[in-house]
mmCIF file of C-alpha atoms and ligand atoms in Angstrom:
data_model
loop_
_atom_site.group_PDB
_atom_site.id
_atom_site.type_symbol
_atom_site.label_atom_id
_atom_site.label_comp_id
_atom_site.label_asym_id
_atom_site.label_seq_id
_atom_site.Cartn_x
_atom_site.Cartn_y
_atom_site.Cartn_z
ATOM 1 C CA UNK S 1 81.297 -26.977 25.744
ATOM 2 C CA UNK S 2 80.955 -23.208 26.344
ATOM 3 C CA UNK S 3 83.651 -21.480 28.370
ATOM 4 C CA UNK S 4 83.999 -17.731 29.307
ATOM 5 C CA UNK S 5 86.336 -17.666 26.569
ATOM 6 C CA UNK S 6 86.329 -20.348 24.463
ATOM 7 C CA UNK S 7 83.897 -23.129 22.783
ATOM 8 C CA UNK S 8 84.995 -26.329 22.137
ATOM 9 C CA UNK S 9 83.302 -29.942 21.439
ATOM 10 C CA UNK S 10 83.314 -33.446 22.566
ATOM 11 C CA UNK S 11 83.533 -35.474 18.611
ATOM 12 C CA UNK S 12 82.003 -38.828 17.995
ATOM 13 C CA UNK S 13 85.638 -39.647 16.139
ATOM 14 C CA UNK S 14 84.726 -41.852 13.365
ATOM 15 C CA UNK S 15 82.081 -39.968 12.453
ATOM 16 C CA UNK S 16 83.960 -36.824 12.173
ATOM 17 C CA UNK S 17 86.669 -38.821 9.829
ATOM 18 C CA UNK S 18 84.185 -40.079 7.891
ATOM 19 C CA UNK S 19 82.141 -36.742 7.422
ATOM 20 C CA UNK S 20 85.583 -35.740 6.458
ATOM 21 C CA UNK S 21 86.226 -37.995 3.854
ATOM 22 C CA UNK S 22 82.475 -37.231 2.005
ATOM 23 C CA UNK S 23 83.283 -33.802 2.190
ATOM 24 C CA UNK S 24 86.982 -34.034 0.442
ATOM 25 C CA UNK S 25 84.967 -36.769 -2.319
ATOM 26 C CA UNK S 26 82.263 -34.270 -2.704
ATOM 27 C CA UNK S 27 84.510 -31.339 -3.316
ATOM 28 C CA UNK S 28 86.065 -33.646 -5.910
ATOM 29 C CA UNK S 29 89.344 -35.850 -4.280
ATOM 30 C CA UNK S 30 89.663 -39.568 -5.240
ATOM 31 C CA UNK S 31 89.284 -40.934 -1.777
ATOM 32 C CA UNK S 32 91.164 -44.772 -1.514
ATOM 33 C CA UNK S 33 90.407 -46.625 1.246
ATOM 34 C CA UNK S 34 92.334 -49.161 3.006
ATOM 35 C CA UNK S 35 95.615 -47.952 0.653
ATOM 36 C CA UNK S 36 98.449 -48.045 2.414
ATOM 37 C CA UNK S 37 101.369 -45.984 0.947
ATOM 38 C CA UNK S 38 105.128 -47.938 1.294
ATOM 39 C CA UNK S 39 107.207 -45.972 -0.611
ATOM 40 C CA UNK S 40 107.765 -42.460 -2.304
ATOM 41 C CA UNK S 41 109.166 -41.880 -5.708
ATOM 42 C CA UNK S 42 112.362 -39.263 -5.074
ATOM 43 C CA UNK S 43 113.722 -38.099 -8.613
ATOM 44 C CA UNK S 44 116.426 -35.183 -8.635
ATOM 45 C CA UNK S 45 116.492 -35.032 -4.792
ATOM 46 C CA UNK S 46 112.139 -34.006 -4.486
ATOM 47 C CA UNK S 47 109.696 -35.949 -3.825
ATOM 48 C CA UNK S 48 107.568 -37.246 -7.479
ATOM 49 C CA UNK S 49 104.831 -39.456 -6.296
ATOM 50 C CA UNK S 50 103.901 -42.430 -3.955
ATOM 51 C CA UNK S 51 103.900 -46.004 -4.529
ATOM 52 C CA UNK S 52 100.550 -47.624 -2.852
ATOM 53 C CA UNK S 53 99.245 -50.879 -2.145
ATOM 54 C CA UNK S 54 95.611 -51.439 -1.979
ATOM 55 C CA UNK S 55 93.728 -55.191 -1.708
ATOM 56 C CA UNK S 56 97.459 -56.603 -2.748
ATOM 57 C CA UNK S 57 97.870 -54.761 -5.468
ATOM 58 C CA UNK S 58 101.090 -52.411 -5.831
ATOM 59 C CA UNK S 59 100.843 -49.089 -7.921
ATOM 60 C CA UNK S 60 102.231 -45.716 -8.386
ATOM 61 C CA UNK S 61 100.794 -42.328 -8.239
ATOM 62 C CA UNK S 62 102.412 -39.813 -9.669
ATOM 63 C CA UNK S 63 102.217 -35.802 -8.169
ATOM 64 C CA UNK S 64 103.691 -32.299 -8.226
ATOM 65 C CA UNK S 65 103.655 -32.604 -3.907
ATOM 66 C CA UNK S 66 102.898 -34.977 -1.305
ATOM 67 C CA UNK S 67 100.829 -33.989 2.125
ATOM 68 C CA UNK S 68 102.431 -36.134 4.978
ATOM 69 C CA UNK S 69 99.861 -36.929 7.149
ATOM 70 C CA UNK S 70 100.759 -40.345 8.600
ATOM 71 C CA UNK S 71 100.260 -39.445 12.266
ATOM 72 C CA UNK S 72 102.937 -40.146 14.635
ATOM 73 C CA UNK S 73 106.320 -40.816 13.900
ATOM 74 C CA UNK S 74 105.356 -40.287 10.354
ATOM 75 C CA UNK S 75 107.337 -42.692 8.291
ATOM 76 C CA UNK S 76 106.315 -40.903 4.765
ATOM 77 C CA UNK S 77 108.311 -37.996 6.542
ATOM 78 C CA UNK S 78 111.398 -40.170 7.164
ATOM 79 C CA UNK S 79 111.202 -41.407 3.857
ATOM 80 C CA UNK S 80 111.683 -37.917 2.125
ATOM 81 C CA UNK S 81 114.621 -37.417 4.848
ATOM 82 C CA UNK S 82 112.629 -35.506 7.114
ATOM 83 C CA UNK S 83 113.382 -36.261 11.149
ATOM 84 C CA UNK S 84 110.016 -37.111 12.546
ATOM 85 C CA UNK S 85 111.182 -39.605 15.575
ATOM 86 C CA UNK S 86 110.511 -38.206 19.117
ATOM 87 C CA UNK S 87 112.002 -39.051 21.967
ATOM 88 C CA UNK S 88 110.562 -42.520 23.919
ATOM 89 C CA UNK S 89 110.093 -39.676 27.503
ATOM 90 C CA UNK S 90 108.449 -37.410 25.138
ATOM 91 C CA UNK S 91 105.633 -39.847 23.838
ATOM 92 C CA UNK S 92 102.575 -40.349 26.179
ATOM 93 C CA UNK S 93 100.511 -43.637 25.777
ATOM 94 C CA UNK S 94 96.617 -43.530 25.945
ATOM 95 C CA UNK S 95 93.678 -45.031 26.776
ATOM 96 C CA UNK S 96 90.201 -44.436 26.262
ATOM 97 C CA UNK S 97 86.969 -45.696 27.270
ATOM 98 C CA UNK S 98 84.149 -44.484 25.740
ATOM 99 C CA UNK S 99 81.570 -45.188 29.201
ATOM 100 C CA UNK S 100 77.809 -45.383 29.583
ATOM 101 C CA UNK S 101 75.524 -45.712 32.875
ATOM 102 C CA UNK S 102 77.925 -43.403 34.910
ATOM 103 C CA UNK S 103 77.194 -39.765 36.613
ATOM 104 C CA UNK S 104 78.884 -36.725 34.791
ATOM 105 C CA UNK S 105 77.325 -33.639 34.043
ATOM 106 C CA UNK S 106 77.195 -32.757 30.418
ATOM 107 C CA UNK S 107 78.339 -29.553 30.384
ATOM 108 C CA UNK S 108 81.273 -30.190 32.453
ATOM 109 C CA UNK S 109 84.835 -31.471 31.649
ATOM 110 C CA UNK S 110 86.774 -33.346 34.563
ATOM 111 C CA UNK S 111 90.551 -33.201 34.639
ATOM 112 C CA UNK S 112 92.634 -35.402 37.214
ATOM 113 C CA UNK S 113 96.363 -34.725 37.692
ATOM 114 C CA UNK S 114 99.219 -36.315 40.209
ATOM 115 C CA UNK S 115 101.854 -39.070 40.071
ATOM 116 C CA UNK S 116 98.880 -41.798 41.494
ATOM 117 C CA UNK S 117 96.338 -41.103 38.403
ATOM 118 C CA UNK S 118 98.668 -40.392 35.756
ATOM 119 C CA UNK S 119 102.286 -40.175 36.152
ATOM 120 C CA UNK S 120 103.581 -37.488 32.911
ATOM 121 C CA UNK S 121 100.281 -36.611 31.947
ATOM 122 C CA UNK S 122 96.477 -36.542 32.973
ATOM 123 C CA UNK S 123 93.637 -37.990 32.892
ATOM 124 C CA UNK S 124 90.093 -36.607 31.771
ATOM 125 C CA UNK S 125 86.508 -37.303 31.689
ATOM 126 C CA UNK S 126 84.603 -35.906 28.486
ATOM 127 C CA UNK S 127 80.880 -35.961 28.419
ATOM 128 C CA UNK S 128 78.484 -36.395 25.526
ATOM 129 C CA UNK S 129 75.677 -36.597 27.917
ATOM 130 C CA UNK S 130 74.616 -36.821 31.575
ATOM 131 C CA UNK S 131 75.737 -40.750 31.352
ATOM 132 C CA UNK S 132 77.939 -40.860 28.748
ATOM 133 C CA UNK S 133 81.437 -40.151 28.385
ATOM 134 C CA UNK S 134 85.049 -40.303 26.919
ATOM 135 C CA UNK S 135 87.127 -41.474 30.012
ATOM 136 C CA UNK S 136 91.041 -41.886 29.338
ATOM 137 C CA UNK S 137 94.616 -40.992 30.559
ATOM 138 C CA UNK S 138 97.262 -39.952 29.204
ATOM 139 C CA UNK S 139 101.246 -41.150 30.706
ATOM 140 C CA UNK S 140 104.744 -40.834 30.285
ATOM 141 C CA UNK S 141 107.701 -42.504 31.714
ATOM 142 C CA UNK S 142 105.494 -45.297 33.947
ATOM 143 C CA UNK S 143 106.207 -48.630 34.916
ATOM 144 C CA UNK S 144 102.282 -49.821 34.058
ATOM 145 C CA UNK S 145 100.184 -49.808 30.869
ATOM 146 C CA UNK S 146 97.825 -46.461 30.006
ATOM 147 C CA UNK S 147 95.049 -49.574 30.288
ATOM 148 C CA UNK S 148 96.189 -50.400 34.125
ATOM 149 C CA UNK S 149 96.125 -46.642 34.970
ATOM 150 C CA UNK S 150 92.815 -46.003 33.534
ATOM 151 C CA UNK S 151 91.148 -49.204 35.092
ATOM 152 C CA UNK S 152 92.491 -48.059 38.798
ATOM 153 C CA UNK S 153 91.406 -44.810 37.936
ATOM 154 C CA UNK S 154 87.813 -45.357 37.264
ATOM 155 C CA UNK S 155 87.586 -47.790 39.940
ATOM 156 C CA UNK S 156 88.990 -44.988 42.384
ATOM 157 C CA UNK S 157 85.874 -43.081 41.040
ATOM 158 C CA UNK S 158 82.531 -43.437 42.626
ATOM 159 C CA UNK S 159 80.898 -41.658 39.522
ATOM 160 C CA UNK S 160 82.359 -43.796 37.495
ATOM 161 C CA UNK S 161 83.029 -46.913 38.636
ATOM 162 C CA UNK S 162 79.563 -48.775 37.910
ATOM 163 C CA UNK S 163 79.881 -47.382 34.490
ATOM 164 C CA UNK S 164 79.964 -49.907 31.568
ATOM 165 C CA UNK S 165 82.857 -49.871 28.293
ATOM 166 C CA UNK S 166 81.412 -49.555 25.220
ATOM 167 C CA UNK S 167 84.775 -48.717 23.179
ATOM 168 C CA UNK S 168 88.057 -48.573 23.829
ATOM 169 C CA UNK S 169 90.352 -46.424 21.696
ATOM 170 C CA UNK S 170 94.624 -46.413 23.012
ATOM 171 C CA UNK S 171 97.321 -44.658 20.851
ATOM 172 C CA UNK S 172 100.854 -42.490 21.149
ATOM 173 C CA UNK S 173 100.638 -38.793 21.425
ATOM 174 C CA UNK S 174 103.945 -37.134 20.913
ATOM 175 C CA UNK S 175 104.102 -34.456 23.334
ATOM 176 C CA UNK S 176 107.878 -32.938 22.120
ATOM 177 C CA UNK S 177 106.798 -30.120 20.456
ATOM 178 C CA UNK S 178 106.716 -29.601 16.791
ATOM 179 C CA UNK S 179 109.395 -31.785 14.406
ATOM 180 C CA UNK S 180 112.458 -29.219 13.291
ATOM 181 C CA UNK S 181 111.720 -29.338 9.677
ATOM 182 C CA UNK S 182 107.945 -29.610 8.193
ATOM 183 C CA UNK S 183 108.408 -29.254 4.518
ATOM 184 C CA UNK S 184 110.816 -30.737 1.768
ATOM 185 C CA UNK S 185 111.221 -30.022 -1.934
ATOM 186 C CA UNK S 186 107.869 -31.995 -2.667
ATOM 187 C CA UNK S 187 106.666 -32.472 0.497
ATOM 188 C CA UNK S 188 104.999 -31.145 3.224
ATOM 189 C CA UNK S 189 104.049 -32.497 7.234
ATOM 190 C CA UNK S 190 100.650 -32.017 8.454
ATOM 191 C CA UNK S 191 99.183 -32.857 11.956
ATOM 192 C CA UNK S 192 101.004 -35.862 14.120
ATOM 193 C CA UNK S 193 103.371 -36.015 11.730
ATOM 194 C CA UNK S 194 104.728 -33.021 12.188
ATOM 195 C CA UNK S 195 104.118 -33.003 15.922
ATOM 196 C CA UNK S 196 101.566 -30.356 16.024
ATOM 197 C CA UNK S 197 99.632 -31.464 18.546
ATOM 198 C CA UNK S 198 99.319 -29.765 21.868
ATOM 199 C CA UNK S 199 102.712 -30.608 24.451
ATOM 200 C CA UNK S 200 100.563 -29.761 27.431
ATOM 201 C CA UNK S 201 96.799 -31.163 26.626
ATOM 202 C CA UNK S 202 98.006 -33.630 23.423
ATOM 203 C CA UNK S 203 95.079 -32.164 21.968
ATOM 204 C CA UNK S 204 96.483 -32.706 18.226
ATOM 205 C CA UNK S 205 92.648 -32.324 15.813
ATOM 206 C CA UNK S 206 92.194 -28.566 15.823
ATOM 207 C CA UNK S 207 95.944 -27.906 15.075
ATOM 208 C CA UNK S 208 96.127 -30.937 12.717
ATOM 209 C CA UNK S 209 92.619 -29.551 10.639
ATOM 210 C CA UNK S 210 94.161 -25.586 10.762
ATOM 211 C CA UNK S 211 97.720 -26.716 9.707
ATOM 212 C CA UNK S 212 95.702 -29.025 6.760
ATOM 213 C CA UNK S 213 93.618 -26.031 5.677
ATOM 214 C CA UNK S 214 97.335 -23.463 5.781
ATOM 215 C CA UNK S 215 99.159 -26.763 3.558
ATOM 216 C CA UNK S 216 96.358 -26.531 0.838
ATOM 217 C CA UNK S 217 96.551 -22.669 0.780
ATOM 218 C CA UNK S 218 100.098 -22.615 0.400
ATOM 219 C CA UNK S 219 100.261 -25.709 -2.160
ATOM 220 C CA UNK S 220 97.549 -23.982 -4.879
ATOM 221 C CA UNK S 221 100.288 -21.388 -4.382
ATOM 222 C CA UNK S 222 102.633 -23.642 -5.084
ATOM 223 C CA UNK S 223 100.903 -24.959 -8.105
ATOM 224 C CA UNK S 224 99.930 -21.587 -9.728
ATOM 225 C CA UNK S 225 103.952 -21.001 -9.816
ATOM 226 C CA UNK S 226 104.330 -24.353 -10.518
ATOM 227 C CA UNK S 227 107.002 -24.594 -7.756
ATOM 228 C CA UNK S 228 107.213 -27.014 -5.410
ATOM 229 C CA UNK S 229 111.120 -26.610 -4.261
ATOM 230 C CA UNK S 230 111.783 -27.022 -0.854
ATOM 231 C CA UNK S 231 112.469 -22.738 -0.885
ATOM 232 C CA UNK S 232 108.870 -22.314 -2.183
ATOM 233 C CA UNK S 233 107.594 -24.841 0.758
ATOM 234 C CA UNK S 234 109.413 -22.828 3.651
ATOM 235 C CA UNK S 235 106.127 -20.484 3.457
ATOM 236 C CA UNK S 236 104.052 -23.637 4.457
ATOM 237 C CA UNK S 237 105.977 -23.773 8.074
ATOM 238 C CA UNK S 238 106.376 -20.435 8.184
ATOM 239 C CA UNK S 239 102.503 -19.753 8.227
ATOM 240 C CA UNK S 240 102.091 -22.757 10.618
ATOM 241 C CA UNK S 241 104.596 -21.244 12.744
ATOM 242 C CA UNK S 242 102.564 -17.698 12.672
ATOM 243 C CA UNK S 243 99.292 -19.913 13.378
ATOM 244 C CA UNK S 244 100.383 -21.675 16.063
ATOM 245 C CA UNK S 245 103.737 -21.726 16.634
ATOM 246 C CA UNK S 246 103.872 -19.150 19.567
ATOM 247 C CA UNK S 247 100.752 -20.978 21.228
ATOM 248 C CA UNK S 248 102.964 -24.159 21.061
ATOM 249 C CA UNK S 249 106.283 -23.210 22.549
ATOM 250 C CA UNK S 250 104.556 -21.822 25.418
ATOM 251 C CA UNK S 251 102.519 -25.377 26.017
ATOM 252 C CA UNK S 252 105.919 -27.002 25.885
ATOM 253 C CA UNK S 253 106.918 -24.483 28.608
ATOM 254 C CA UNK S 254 104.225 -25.090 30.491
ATOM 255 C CA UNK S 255 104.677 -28.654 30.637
ATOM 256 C CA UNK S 256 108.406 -28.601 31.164
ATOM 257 C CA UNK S 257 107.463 -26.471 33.983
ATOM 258 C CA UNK S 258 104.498 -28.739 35.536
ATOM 259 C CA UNK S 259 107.353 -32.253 35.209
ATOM 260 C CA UNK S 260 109.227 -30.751 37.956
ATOM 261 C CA UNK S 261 106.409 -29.977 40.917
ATOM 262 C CA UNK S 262 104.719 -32.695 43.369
ATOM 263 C CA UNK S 263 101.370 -33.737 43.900
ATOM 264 C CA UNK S 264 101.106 -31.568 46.213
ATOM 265 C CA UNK S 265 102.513 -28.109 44.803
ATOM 266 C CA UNK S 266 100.088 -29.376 42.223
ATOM 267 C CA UNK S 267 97.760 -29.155 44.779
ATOM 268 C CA UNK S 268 98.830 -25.884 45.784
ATOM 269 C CA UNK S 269 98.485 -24.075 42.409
ATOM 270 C CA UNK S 270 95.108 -25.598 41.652
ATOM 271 C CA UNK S 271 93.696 -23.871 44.791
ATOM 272 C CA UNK S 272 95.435 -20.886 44.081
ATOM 273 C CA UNK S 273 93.684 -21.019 40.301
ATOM 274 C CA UNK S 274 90.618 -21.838 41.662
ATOM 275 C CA UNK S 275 90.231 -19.086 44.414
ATOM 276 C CA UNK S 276 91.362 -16.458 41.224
ATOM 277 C CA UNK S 277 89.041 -17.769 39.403
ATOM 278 C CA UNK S 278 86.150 -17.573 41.170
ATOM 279 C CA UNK S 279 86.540 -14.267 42.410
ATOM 280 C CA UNK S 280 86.525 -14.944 46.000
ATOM 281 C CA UNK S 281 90.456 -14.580 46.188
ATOM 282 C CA UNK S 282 91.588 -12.706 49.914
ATOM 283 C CA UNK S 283 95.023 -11.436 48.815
ATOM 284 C CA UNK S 284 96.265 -12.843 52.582
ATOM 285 C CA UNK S 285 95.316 -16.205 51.359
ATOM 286 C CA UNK S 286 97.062 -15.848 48.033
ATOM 287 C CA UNK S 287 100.270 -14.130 49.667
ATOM 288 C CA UNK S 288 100.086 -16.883 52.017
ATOM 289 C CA UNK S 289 99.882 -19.968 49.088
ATOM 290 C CA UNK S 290 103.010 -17.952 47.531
ATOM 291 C CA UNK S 291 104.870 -17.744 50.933
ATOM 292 C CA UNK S 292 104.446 -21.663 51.432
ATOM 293 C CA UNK S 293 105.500 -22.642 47.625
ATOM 294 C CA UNK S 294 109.220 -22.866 46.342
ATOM 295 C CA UNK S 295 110.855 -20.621 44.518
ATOM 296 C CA UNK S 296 110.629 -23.291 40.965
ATOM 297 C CA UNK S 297 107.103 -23.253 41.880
ATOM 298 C CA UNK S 298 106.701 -19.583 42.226
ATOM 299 C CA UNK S 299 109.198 -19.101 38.964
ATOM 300 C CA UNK S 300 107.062 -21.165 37.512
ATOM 301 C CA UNK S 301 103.644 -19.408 37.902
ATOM 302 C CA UNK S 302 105.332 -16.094 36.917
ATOM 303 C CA UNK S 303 106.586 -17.994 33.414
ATOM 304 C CA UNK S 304 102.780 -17.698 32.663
ATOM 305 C CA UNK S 305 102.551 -14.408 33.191
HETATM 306 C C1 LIG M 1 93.441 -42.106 23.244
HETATM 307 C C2 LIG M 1 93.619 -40.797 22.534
HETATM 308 C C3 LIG M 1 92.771 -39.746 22.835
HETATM 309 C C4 LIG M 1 92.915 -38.518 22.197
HETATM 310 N N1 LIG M 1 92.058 -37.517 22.521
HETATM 311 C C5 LIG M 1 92.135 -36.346 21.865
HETATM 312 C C6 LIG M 1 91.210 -35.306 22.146
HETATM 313 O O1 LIG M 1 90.333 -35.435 23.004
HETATM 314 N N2 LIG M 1 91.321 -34.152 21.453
HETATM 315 C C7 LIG M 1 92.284 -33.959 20.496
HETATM 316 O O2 LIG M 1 92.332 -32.882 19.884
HETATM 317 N N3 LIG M 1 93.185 -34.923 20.227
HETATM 318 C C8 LIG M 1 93.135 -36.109 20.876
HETATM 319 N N4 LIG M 1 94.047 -37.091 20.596
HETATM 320 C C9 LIG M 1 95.103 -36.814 19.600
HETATM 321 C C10 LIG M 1 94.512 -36.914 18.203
HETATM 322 O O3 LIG M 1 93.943 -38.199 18.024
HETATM 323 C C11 LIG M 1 95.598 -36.683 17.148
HETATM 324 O O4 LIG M 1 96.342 -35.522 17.449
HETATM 325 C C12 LIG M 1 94.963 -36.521 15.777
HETATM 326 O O5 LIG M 1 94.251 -37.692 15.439
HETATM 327 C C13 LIG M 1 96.036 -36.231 14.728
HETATM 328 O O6 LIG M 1 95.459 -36.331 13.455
HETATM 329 P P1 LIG M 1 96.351 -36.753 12.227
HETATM 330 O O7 LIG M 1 95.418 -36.776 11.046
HETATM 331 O O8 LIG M 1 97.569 -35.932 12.152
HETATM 332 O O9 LIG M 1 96.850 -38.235 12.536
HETATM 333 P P2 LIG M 1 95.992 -39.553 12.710
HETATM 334 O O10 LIG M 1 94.650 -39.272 13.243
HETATM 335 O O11 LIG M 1 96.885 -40.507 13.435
HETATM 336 O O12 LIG M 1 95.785 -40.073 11.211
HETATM 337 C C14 LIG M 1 96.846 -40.608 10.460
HETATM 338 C C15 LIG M 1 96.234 -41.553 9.444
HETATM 339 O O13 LIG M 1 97.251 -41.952 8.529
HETATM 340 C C16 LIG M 1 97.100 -43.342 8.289
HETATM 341 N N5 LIG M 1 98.418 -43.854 7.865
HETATM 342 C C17 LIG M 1 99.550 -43.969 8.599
HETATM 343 N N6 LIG M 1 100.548 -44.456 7.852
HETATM 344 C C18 LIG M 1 100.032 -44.646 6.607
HETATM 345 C C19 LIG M 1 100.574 -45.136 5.386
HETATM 346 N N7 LIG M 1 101.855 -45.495 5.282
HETATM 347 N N8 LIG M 1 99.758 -45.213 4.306
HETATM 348 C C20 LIG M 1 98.454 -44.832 4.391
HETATM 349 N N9 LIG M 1 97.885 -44.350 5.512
HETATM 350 C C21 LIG M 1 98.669 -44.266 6.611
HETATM 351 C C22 LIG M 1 96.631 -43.914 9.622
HETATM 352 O O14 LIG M 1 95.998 -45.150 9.418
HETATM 353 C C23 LIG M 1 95.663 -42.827 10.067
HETATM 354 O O15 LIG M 1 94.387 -43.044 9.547
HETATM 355 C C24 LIG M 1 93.945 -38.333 21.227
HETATM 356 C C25 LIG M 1 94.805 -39.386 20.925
HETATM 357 C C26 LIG M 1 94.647 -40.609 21.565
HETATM 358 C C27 LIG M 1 95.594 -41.731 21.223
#
């Protein structure tokens, strides 16, 4: 997907993981598979190691550091007395369809929005080919399943609605903004588990992959000083922050600032967007959008400024 501005790219998921995981055991890491880890080892107040189970057997691995990445509400975080719990409003719920035999244009990304299709959130429509496509929705605060929303929603769709499932992927995103404290003496928070993920698109792989590839810089730091103290860690958020902090808070903006306007001041801004965009914008239609909308609404557009 090529914009004016940016590139980005529709993943076959599992693939991606697993290309992942041959790349980290090719470059030399002992990759374990189905281990799940239950427990860290915490001498003199820093975190020493993990205790794993894998096929019912219980063992410990000792290390100088840990990397927390145990997705949302991580509880390897919680266990080295990190806060990592976000709010029930501030958690959307997902589904996904992956959908094939429907009409979508491959180089084009859908986006629905309003109180009908997806009350908190959105929902989207990502192509991987001129039939093929992620479909899903993301909610918040709702009184029916993601699953109900999406179903009504592709029904609602004449492009999609004689399209056939052929996966189905549903999940939390947090959408709070980052958790206060990413880092520990031994530890460190990386991706959903330290809420990096996107507050207004819950976008979390790109931020979860840079804040990865910033941990591992900052922990062969660590290593060469052989210092893993929780002062020695503070670089790891700091660098995060410098990354992507800024680009975060103002996505949490934004988003505080969409939960307060109506379908149809939603409405409103789109066509303003739109008629910008394009180029085609008569400043006596714009002045006459910004006449019509509320001051929140208008307060709102110049907070993007
Ligand atoms: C339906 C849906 C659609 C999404 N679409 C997009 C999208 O289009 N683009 C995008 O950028 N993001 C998307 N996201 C968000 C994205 O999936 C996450 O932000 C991203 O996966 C975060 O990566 P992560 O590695 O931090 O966490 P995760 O991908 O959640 O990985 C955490 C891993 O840790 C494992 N784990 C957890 N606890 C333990 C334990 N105790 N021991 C061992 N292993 C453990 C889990 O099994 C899991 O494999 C979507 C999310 C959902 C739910």
């Amino acid at each position: 997907m090529t914009g004016e501005e940016y590139t980005g790219y529709v993943l076959e998921r599992r693939l991606f993981d697993k290309y992942l995981a041959i790349y980290a055991a090719e470059a030399g890491a002992e990759v374990r598979t189905r281990t799940y880890a239950y427990d860290l080892l915490i001498k003199d107040n820093a975190v020493k190691g993990v205790f794993l189970k894998q096929f019912g057997k219980k063992f410990l691995v000792e290390c100088k550091a840990v990397v927390g990445a145990d997705g949302i509400e991580s509880k390897i975080g919680r266990m080295a007395g990190l806060n990592t719990r976000t709010k029930l409003s501030q958690m959307t719920s997902n589904a996904q369809f992956e959908m094939v035999g429907i009409d979508v244009h491959e180089d084009i990304m859908e986006f629905y929005f309003g109180r009908e299709v997806a009350p908190g959130g959105y929902a989207w429509v990502f192509p991987k080919g001129n039939d093929i496509a992620n479909v899903g929705l993301g909610i918040r605060n709702a009184n029916k399943p993601a699953l109900e929303y999406l179903k009504n929603f592709i029904n609602s769709k004449e492009h999609l609605r004689k399209g056939r499932v052929t996966g189905v992927v549903v999940g939390g995103v947090p959408v709070q903004g980052p958790v206060e404290k990413t880092y520990s003496n031994g530890i460190v928070l990386v991706g959903d588990a330290a809420r990096h993920v996107d507050p207004l698109t819950g976008g979390g792989i790109y931020n979860a992959m840079r804040c990865g590839i910033i941990a591992g810089e900052v922990l062969i730091e660590a290593l060469e000083r052989d210092d893993f103290s929780e002062e020695s860690l503070a670089e790891y958020e700091r660098r995060w922050k410098q990354a992507i902090g800024n680009a975060l808070m103002r996505s949490l903006r934004v988003k505080e600032g969409l939960e307060k306007l109506n379908d149809e001041q939603l409405n409103q801004i789109a066509k303003l967007l739109s008629e910008l965009k394009f180029g085609s914008v008569d400043l006596k239609d714009v002045t006459k959008i910004f006449e019509e909308l509320p001051p929140d609404v208008i307060e709102f557009l110049q907070g993007l400024l």
